[in-house]
Coordinates of C-alpha atoms in Angstrom, one line a residue:
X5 CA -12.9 -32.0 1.7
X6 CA -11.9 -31.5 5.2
X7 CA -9.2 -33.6 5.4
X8 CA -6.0 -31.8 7.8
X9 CA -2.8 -31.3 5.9
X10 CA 0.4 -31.9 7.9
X11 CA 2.4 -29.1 8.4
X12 CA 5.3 -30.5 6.3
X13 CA 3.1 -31.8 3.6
X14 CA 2.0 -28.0 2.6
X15 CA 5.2 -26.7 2.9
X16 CA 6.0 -29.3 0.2
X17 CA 3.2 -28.2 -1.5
X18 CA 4.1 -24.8 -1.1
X19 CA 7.5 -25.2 -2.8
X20 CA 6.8 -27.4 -5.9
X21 CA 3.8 -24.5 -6.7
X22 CA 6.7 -21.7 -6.3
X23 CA 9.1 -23.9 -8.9
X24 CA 6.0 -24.0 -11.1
X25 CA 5.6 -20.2 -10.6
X26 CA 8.7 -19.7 -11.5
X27 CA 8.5 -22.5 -14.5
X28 CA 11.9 -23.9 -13.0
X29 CA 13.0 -27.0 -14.8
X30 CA 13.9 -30.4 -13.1
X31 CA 17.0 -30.1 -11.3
X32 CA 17.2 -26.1 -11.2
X33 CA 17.4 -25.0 -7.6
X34 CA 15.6 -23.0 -5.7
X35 CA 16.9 -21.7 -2.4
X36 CA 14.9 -21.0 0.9
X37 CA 16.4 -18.9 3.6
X38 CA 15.1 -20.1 6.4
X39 CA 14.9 -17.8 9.8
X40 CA 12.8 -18.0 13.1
X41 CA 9.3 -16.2 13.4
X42 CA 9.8 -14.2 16.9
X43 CA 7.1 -13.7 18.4
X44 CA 6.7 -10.1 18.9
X45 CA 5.2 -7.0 17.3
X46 CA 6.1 -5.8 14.0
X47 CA 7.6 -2.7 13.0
X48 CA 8.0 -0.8 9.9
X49 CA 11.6 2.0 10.8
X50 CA 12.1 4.4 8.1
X51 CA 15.6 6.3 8.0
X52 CA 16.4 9.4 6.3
X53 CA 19.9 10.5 5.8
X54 CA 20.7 8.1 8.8
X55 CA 18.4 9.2 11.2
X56 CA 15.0 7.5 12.4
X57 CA 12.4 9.6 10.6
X58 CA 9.7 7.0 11.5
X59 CA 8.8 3.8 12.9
X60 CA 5.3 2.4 12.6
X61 CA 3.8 -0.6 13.5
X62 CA 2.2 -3.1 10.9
X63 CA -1.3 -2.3 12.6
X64 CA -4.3 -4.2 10.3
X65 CA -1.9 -4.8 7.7
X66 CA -2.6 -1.2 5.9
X67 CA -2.4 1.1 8.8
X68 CA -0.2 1.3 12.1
X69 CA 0.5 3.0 14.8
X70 CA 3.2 5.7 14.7
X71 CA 5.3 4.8 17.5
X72 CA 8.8 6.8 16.8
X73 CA 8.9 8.5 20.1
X74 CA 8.4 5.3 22.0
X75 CA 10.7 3.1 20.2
X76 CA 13.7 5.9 20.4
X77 CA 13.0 6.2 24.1
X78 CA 13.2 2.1 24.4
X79 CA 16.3 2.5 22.6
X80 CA 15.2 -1.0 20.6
X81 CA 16.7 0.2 17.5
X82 CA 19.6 2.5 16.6
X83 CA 18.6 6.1 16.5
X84 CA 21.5 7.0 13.7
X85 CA 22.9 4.5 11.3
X86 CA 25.5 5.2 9.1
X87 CA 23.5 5.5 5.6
X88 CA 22.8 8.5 3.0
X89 CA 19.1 9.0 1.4
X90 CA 16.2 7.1 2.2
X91 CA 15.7 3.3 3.3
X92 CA 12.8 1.2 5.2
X93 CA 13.5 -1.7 7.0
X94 CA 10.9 -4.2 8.5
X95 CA 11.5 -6.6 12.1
X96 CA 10.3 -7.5 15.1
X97 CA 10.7 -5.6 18.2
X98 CA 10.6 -8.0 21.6
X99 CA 11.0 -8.8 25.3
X100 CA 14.1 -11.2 26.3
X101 CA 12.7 -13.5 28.9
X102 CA 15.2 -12.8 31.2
X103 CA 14.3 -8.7 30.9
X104 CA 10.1 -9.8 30.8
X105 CA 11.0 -11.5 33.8
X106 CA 12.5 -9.1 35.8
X107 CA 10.3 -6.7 34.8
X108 CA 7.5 -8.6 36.2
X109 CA 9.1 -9.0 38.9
X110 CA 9.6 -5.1 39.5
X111 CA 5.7 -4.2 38.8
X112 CA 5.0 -7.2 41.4
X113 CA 7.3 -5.8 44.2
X114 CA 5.0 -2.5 43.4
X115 CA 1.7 -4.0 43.9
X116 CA 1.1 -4.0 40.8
X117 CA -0.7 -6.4 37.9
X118 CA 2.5 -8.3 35.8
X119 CA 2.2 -8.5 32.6
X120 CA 0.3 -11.6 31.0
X121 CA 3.1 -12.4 28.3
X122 CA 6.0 -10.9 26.3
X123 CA 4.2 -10.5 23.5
X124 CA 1.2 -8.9 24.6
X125 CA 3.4 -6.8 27.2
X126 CA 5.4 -5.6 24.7
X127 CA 2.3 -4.2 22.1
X128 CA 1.0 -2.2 25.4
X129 CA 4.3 -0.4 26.2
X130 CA 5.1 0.1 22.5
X131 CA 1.8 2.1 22.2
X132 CA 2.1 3.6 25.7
X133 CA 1.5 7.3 25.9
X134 CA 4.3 8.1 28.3
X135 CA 7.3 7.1 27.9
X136 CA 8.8 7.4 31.2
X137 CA 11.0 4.5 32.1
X138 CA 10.8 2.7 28.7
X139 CA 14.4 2.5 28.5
X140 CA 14.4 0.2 31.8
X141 CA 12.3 -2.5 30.1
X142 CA 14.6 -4.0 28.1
X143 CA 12.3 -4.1 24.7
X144 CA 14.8 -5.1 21.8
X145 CA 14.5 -6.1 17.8
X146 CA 15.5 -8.3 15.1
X147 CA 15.4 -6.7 11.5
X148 CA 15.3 -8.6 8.3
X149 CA 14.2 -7.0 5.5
X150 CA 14.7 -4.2 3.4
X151 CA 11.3 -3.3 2.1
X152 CA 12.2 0.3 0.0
X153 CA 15.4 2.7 -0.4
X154 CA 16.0 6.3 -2.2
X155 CA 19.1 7.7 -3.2
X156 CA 21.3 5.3 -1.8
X157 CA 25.2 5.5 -2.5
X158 CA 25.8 1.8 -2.2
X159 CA 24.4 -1.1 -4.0
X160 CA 21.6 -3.7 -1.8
X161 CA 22.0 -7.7 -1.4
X162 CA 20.2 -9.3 -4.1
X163 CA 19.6 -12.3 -1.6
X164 CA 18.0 -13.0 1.6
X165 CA 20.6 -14.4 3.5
X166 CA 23.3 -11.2 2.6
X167 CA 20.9 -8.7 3.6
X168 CA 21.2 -10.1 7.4
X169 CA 25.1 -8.9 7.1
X170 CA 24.3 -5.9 5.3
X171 CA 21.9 -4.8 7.9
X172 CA 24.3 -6.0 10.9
X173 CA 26.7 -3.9 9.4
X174 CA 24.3 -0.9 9.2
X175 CA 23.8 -1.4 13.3
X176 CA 21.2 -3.4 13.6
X177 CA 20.4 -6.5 15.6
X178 CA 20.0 -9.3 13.4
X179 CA 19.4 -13.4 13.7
X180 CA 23.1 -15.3 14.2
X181 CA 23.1 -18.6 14.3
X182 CA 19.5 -18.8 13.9
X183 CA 19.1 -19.3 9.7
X184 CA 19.9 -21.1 7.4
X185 CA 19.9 -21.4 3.1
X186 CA 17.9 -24.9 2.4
X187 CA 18.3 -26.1 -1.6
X188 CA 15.2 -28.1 -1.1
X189 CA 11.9 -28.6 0.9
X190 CA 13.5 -31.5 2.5
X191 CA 16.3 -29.3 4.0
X192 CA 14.2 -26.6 5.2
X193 CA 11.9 -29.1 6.9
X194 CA 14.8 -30.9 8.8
X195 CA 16.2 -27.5 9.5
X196 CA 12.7 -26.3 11.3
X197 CA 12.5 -29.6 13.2
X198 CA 15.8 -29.2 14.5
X199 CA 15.0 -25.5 15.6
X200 CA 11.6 -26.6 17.2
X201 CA 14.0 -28.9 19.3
X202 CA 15.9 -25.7 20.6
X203 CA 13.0 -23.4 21.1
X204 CA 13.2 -23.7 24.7
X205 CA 16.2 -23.2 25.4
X206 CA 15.9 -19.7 23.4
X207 CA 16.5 -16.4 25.3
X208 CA 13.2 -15.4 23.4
X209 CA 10.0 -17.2 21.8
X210 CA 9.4 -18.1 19.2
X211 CA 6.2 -19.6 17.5
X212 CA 7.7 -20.6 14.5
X213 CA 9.8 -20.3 11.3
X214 CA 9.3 -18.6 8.2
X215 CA 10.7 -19.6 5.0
X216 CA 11.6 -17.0 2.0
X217 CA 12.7 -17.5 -1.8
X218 CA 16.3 -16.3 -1.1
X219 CA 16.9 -14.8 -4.6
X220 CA 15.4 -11.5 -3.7
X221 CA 14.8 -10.4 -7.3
X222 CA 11.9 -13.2 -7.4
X223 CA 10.4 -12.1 -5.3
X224 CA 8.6 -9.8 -7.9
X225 CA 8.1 -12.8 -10.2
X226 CA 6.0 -14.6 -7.3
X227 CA 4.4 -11.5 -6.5
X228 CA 1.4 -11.1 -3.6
X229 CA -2.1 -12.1 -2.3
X230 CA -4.4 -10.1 -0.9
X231 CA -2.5 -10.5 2.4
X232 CA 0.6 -12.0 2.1
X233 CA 3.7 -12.8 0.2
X234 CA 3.8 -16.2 -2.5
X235 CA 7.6 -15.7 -2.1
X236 CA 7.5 -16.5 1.9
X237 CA 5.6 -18.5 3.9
X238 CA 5.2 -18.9 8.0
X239 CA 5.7 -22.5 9.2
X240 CA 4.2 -22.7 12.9
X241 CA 5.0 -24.8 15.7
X242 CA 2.6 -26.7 17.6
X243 CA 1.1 -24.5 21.0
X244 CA 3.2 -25.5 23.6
X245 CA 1.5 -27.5 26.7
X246 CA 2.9 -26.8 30.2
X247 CA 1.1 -28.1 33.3
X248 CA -1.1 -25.9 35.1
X249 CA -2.7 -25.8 38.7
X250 CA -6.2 -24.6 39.7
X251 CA -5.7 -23.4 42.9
X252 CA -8.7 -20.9 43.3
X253 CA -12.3 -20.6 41.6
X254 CA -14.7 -17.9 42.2
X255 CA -18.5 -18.7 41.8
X256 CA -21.2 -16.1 41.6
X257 CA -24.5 -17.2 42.5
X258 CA -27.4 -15.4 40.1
X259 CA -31.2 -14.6 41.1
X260 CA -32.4 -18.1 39.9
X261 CA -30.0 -20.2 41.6
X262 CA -27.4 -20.3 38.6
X263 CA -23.7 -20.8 39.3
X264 CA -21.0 -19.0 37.4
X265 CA -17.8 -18.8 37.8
X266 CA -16.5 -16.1 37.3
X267 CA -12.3 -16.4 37.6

């Protein structure tokens, strides 16, 4: 009908059609693990017998780019963890601000172009050709989910908020202090409010949160749509405004008179 939902309202809506999903009666929980949506690229890292085989990024949504050789010479994720048969993990890789920032800095004292924004700066160099001085930018990750595993000698967490630990433990960089397990919409909403009040203060950006059914094994109960997850859902935060200052315009003058300005 056209009407605007509030942000809140369908993330209420969201959760009461996941407890009806799931047929949950009145009064059975139903946990959300709660974790920021970094801004970044994503990236798919597949390790066999402890060593990065593979690292891909999520691309359309079916295909990606193969970016192994650039994210080993980044060193954004650990080359070797300590792990027998076959596991793929998902995340984020990223730019600090204080490492985009000095950066910039660098590629201005050179003459040249900076880049326009973490995120964007960090899809060029992760599909960058040469990887000569990769290592200096500073790109990093988060990783947060086990998508697949083969042959494994050890058993997985059967929630969201133990596979952080288990994959901290593994060697990668995970969220800290950053989460949190909500037992109803009403949490998870205060808890995202609260975190919208500390996103500027992060040491990267964020545009959001994303909330997941922490019981891992419904997540195959809830199942998928065409193009995402009914088990996890993206709760985005409101563009953020900062002043700005024209202090130059360039007009281009056509053949009939027209003015255009052109930057």
């Amino acid at each position: 009908d056209g009407t605007s939902v509030s942000l809140d309202a369908q993330l209420t809506q969201w959760y009461t059609r996941r407890r009806k999903d799931l047929e949950l009666a009145d009064g059975t929980p139903l946990p959300l693990f709660v974790e920021p949506k970094i801004d970044g690229i994503s990236i798919s890292l597949v390790y066999e017998n402890g060593v990065l085989a593979r690292a891909v990024t999520r691309g359309d949504g079916d295909k990606g780019d193969v970016v192994t050789t650039q994210v080993l010479a980044m060193r954004a994720v650990p080359k070797n963890i300590a792990l027998d048969g076959k596991i793929e993990v998902r995340g984020e890789l990223y730019i600090p601000l204080a490492k985009f920032a000095a950066y910039n800095e660098g590629l201005v004292a050179k003459g040249e172009a900076p880049l326009a924004n973490p995120r964007n700066g960090c899809a060029g160099l992760v599909k960058r050709k040469s990887t000569d001085g990769l290592e200096r930018v500073g790109v990093t990750s988060f990783v947060y989910q086990v998508a697949w595993s083969e042959g494994l000698s050890m058993k997985l967490p059967t929630t969201q908020h133990e596979t952080l630990p288990f994959l901290a433990k593994l060697g990668f960089s995970v969220y800290d202090d950053a989460t949190c397990v909500a037992t109803s919409a009403e949490e998870a909403l205060a808890f995202c409010a609260s975190f919208e009040s500390r996103r500027a203060s992060l040491p990267y950006e964020i545009d959001g949160m994303v909330l997941k059914v922490d019981d891992l094994s419904r997540h195959g109960d809830l199942g998928m749509t065409g193009h995402h997850p009914r088990w996890g859902l993206a709760y985005k935060f409101p563009p953020e405004r900062k002043p700005t200052r024209v202090v130059d315009i360039t007009v281009q003058v056509g053949k009939s008179g027209k003015l255009t300005p052109t930057r």
